[in-house]
């Protein structure tokens, strides 16, 4: 064998040595392990089980750690994603706000322009209102003036109406009435009743003197007819007053009882049955009446309202 070995190459010898050594080492190792295992199992029997348990626990802890890391990474990723999403939203919101701001600015400018226009319009309206108020004042003045003119014109209506009416020829228009003074020599003096009949032929009647104004106006007229050569007893004019029914109770033609009157001093005295009244020319117009016999011949005064001209 020695020869055989020696008879081989150096390489083969080295190789064989190494292989044998390895076999020896492996065998030695296995022997040691088995010895250790045998020794340990003999000294601490739970040693192998704890080792697996620790390994399992370690693996579990490692798994938990990996899971935690995974979760953490996921959370972090989500945060990053959410952050990215929030940033996008903020950008979008900023864009929207910018658009809204621009729109608001545009609307503000439009509103400002509209306000300016409205202020201008309001100013024009104010001026127009002032102008109209001035015109209202003018119209009011004109209205007042026109109303005054209307009142004046209305006051002329009775005169116009009277002007459209006429007194008969030879009659006198006075205080809206027509009077006939039978002073002409062509008309003989006559008694009270005949004198009244003469008036009635014209639709008139003997005059009723029921006011101071009327007495004054009539006295002024009959004073013009005064004839100094004629006795006072023959210068009177019959009027529409008598006391023929009840002596001393003087009544006008319509039955109205006399209130006062313009009797001469001492009249009426019913001297010799004097039941008819007459007015006489007098300086004192308020002492112009006398009672005389109704059949006594005197002039007379007729009275009537103006008559419209026949169309
Ligand atoms: O003096 C008054 C008296 O005068 C006349 O008589 C004289 C009168 N007569 C006539 O007029 C007819 C009275 O009436 C009068 O009262
Ligand atoms: Ca008398």
Short mmCIF file of N, CA, C and O in Angstrom, two decimals, residues 189-253:
data_model
loop_
_atom_site.label_atom_id
_atom_site.label_comp_id
_atom_site.label_asym_id
_atom_site.label_seq_id
_atom_site.Cartn_x
_atom_site.Cartn_y
_atom_site.Cartn_z
N UNK A 189 -154.93 160.91 -13.21
CA UNK A 189 -154.91 160.32 -11.88
C UNK A 189 -156.14 159.48 -11.69
O UNK A 189 -157.20 159.76 -12.25
N UNK A 190 -155.99 158.48 -10.90
CA UNK A 190 -157.09 157.56 -10.68
C UNK A 190 -157.02 156.95 -9.29
O UNK A 190 -156.02 157.12 -8.59
N UNK A 191 -158.09 156.25 -8.97
CA UNK A 191 -158.16 155.63 -7.66
C UNK A 191 -157.20 154.41 -7.55
O UNK A 191 -156.61 153.94 -8.54
N UNK A 192 -157.09 153.94 -6.28
CA UNK A 192 -156.09 152.86 -6.01
C UNK A 192 -156.37 151.63 -6.87
O UNK A 192 -155.46 151.07 -7.49
N UNK A 193 -157.60 151.17 -6.94
CA UNK A 193 -157.93 149.94 -7.66
C UNK A 193 -157.73 150.11 -9.17
O UNK A 193 -157.20 149.21 -9.82
N UNK A 194 -158.14 151.27 -9.76
CA UNK A 194 -157.94 151.48 -11.19
C UNK A 194 -156.45 151.59 -11.54
O UNK A 194 -156.02 151.12 -12.60
N UNK A 195 -155.73 152.20 -10.61
CA UNK A 195 -154.28 152.28 -10.83
C UNK A 195 -153.69 150.86 -10.85
O UNK A 195 -152.84 150.54 -11.69
N UNK A 196 -154.16 150.04 -9.94
CA UNK A 196 -153.64 148.65 -9.90
C UNK A 196 -154.01 147.93 -11.19
O UNK A 196 -153.17 147.17 -11.73
N UNK A 197 -155.19 148.13 -11.68
CA UNK A 197 -155.61 147.47 -12.92
C UNK A 197 -154.72 147.88 -14.08
O UNK A 197 -154.42 147.08 -14.96
N UNK A 198 -154.32 149.12 -14.09
CA UNK A 198 -153.40 149.58 -15.14
C UNK A 198 -152.10 148.80 -15.09
O UNK A 198 -151.57 148.37 -16.12
N UNK A 199 -151.58 148.62 -13.88
CA UNK A 199 -150.33 147.84 -13.74
C UNK A 199 -150.54 146.41 -14.21
O UNK A 199 -149.67 145.84 -14.90
N UNK A 200 -151.66 145.83 -13.85
CA UNK A 200 -151.89 144.42 -14.16
C UNK A 200 -151.99 144.20 -15.66
O UNK A 200 -151.69 143.09 -16.14
N UNK A 201 -152.35 145.19 -16.42
CA UNK A 201 -152.41 145.01 -17.86
C UNK A 201 -151.03 144.72 -18.45
O UNK A 201 -150.92 144.14 -19.51
N UNK A 202 -150.01 145.07 -17.75
CA UNK A 202 -148.64 144.82 -18.21
C UNK A 202 -148.02 143.60 -17.50
O UNK A 202 -146.82 143.35 -17.64
N UNK A 203 -148.85 142.91 -16.74
CA UNK A 203 -148.30 141.79 -15.97
C UNK A 203 -147.58 142.26 -14.74
O UNK A 203 -146.75 141.53 -14.18
N UNK A 204 -147.87 143.47 -14.32
CA UNK A 204 -147.19 144.07 -13.16
C UNK A 204 -148.20 144.27 -12.03
O UNK A 204 -149.34 143.78 -12.09
N UNK A 205 -147.78 144.97 -10.98
CA UNK A 205 -148.68 145.29 -9.87
C UNK A 205 -148.14 146.55 -9.21
O UNK A 205 -147.03 147.01 -9.54
N UNK A 206 -148.95 147.09 -8.27
CA UNK A 206 -148.46 148.27 -7.55
C UNK A 206 -147.20 147.92 -6.77
O UNK A 206 -147.01 146.78 -6.32
N UNK A 207 -146.33 148.89 -6.63
CA UNK A 207 -145.02 148.66 -6.04
C UNK A 207 -145.14 148.30 -4.56
O UNK A 207 -146.02 148.81 -3.85
N UNK A 208 -144.27 147.42 -4.14
CA UNK A 208 -144.13 147.04 -2.73
C UNK A 208 -142.80 147.62 -2.23
O UNK A 208 -141.74 147.26 -2.76
N UNK A 209 -142.90 148.52 -1.24
CA UNK A 209 -141.68 149.17 -0.73
C UNK A 209 -141.37 148.55 0.63
O UNK A 209 -141.87 149.00 1.65
N UNK A 210 -140.56 147.53 0.58
CA UNK A 210 -140.28 146.77 1.82
C UNK A 210 -138.83 146.88 2.26
O UNK A 210 -138.34 146.04 2.99
N UNK A 211 -138.14 147.97 1.81
CA UNK A 211 -136.76 148.15 2.28
C UNK A 211 -136.40 149.62 2.21
O UNK A 211 -137.00 150.40 1.45
N UNK A 212 -135.42 149.99 3.03
CA UNK A 212 -134.95 151.37 3.02
C UNK A 212 -134.38 151.74 1.66
O UNK A 212 -134.60 152.85 1.16
N UNK A 213 -133.65 150.80 1.06
CA UNK A 213 -133.02 151.08 -0.22
C UNK A 213 -134.07 151.37 -1.30
O UNK A 213 -133.91 152.29 -2.12
N UNK A 214 -135.09 150.58 -1.24
CA UNK A 214 -136.15 150.76 -2.24
C UNK A 214 -136.85 152.10 -2.04
O UNK A 214 -137.16 152.83 -3.00
N UNK A 215 -137.10 152.45 -0.77
CA UNK A 215 -137.74 153.73 -0.45
C UNK A 215 -136.89 154.90 -0.92
O UNK A 215 -137.40 155.88 -1.49
N UNK A 216 -135.59 154.77 -0.68
CA UNK A 216 -134.68 155.84 -1.10
C UNK A 216 -134.69 156.00 -2.62
O UNK A 216 -134.76 157.13 -3.14
N UNK A 217 -134.56 154.83 -3.32
CA UNK A 217 -134.49 154.90 -4.78
C UNK A 217 -135.79 155.50 -5.36
O UNK A 217 -135.74 156.35 -6.27
N UNK A 218 -136.91 155.07 -4.82
CA UNK A 218 -138.19 155.55 -5.35
C UNK A 218 -138.38 157.04 -5.03
O UNK A 218 -138.86 157.83 -5.87
N UNK A 219 -138.01 157.44 -3.83
CA UNK A 219 -138.13 158.85 -3.45
C UNK A 219 -137.30 159.74 -4.38
O UNK A 219 -137.73 160.82 -4.79
N UNK A 220 -136.05 159.25 -4.69
CA UNK A 220 -135.20 160.03 -5.60
C UNK A 220 -135.88 160.24 -6.94
O UNK A 220 -135.81 161.33 -7.53
N UNK A 221 -136.57 159.20 -7.43
CA UNK A 221 -137.21 159.30 -8.74
C UNK A 221 -138.43 160.23 -8.70
O UNK A 221 -138.59 161.11 -9.57
N UNK A 222 -139.29 160.02 -7.69
CA UNK A 222 -140.51 160.83 -7.69
C UNK A 222 -140.22 162.28 -7.33
O UNK A 222 -141.02 163.17 -7.66
N UNK A 223 -139.09 162.53 -6.67
CA UNK A 223 -138.71 163.93 -6.42
C UNK A 223 -138.48 164.66 -7.73
O UNK A 223 -138.61 165.89 -7.82
N UNK A 224 -138.07 163.89 -8.76
CA UNK A 224 -137.85 164.50 -10.07
C UNK A 224 -139.18 164.95 -10.71
O UNK A 224 -139.18 165.80 -11.59
N UNK A 225 -140.25 164.28 -10.31
CA UNK A 225 -141.55 164.60 -10.89
C UNK A 225 -142.32 165.61 -10.03
O UNK A 225 -143.49 165.89 -10.27
N UNK A 226 -141.65 166.15 -9.04
CA UNK A 226 -142.33 167.04 -8.10
C UNK A 226 -142.72 168.35 -8.80
O UNK A 226 -141.89 168.96 -9.48
N UNK A 227 -143.95 168.66 -8.63
CA UNK A 227 -144.45 169.91 -9.22
C UNK A 227 -144.84 170.85 -8.08
O UNK A 227 -145.83 170.62 -7.38
N UNK A 228 -144.03 171.89 -7.87
CA UNK A 228 -144.29 172.79 -6.73
C UNK A 228 -145.67 173.43 -6.78
O UNK A 228 -146.23 173.79 -5.75
N UNK A 229 -146.23 173.57 -8.03
CA UNK A 229 -147.53 174.22 -8.17
C UNK A 229 -148.68 173.29 -7.76
O UNK A 229 -149.80 173.74 -7.55
N UNK A 230 -148.37 172.03 -7.68
CA UNK A 230 -149.42 171.06 -7.36
C UNK A 230 -149.51 170.87 -5.86
O UNK A 230 -148.47 170.76 -5.19
N UNK A 231 -150.72 170.83 -5.30
CA UNK A 231 -150.84 170.61 -3.86
C UNK A 231 -150.32 169.23 -3.46
O UNK A 231 -150.36 168.29 -4.26
N UNK A 232 -149.84 169.17 -2.26
CA UNK A 232 -149.25 167.91 -1.80
C UNK A 232 -150.25 166.78 -1.88
O UNK A 232 -149.89 165.64 -2.20
N UNK A 233 -151.52 167.04 -1.67
CA UNK A 233 -152.52 165.99 -1.65
C UNK A 233 -152.71 165.35 -3.02
O UNK A 233 -153.23 164.25 -3.13
N UNK A 234 -152.25 166.06 -4.06
CA UNK A 234 -152.41 165.55 -5.41
C UNK A 234 -151.09 165.07 -6.01
O UNK A 234 -151.03 164.70 -7.18
N UNK A 235 -150.01 165.05 -5.22
CA UNK A 235 -148.68 164.73 -5.77
C UNK A 235 -148.20 163.32 -5.39
O UNK A 235 -147.07 162.95 -5.69
N UNK A 236 -149.12 162.59 -4.75
CA UNK A 236 -148.69 161.26 -4.32
C UNK A 236 -148.81 160.18 -5.39
O UNK A 236 -149.40 160.36 -6.45
N UNK A 237 -148.22 158.99 -5.11
CA UNK A 237 -148.25 157.82 -6.02
C UNK A 237 -148.74 156.62 -5.19
O UNK A 237 -148.16 156.31 -4.13
N UNK A 238 -149.80 155.99 -5.71
CA UNK A 238 -150.30 154.80 -5.00
C UNK A 238 -149.23 153.70 -4.95
O UNK A 238 -148.50 153.48 -5.91
N UNK A 239 -149.23 153.02 -3.78
CA UNK A 239 -148.35 151.84 -3.62
C UNK A 239 -149.22 150.65 -3.23
O UNK A 239 -150.40 150.82 -2.88
N UNK A 240 -148.66 149.47 -3.24
CA UNK A 240 -149.43 148.23 -2.98
C UNK A 240 -149.67 147.95 -1.53
O UNK A 240 -149.38 146.82 -1.08
N UNK A 241 -150.20 148.92 -0.78
CA UNK A 241 -150.39 148.76 0.67
C UNK A 241 -151.75 149.34 1.05
O UNK A 241 -152.09 150.45 0.64
N UNK A 242 -152.50 148.58 1.89
CA UNK A 242 -153.79 149.06 2.35
C UNK A 242 -154.20 148.34 3.63
O UNK A 242 -153.67 147.27 3.94
N UNK A 243 -155.25 148.97 4.30
CA UNK A 243 -155.79 148.33 5.51
C UNK A 243 -157.31 148.17 5.34
O UNK A 243 -158.06 148.34 6.29
N UNK A 244 -157.69 147.85 4.13
CA UNK A 244 -159.11 147.81 3.79
C UNK A 244 -159.83 146.67 4.50
O UNK A 244 -161.05 146.77 4.76
N UNK A 245 -159.18 145.62 4.82
CA UNK A 245 -159.83 144.48 5.46
C UNK A 245 -159.96 144.73 6.96
O UNK A 245 -161.05 144.64 7.52
N UNK A 246 -158.82 144.99 7.60
CA UNK A 246 -158.81 145.26 9.04
C UNK A 246 -158.24 146.65 9.26
O UNK A 246 -157.05 146.87 8.94
N UNK A 247 -159.06 147.53 9.73
CA UNK A 247 -158.61 148.90 9.93
C UNK A 247 -157.40 148.93 10.85
O UNK A 247 -157.38 148.30 11.92
N UNK A 248 -156.39 149.66 10.35
CA UNK A 248 -155.17 149.79 11.13
C UNK A 248 -154.18 148.66 10.92
O UNK A 248 -153.03 148.73 11.38
N UNK A 249 -154.65 147.61 10.23
CA UNK A 249 -153.73 146.50 9.91
C UNK A 249 -153.36 146.63 8.44
O UNK A 249 -154.13 146.25 7.56
N UNK A 250 -152.19 147.17 8.26
CA UNK A 250 -151.73 147.44 6.90
C UNK A 250 -151.01 146.21 6.33
O UNK A 250 -150.13 145.64 6.97
N UNK A 251 -151.46 145.84 5.14
CA UNK A 251 -150.88 144.65 4.48
C UNK A 251 -150.50 144.98 3.05
O UNK A 251 -151.16 145.76 2.37
N UNK A 252 -149.44 144.31 2.59
CA UNK A 252 -149.03 144.41 1.19
C UNK A 252 -149.94 143.55 0.34
O UNK A 252 -150.80 142.82 0.84
N UNK A 253 -149.72 143.62 -0.95
CA UNK A 253 -150.64 142.95 -1.88
C UNK A 253 -150.68 141.43 -1.67
O UNK A 253 -151.73 140.80 -1.90
#
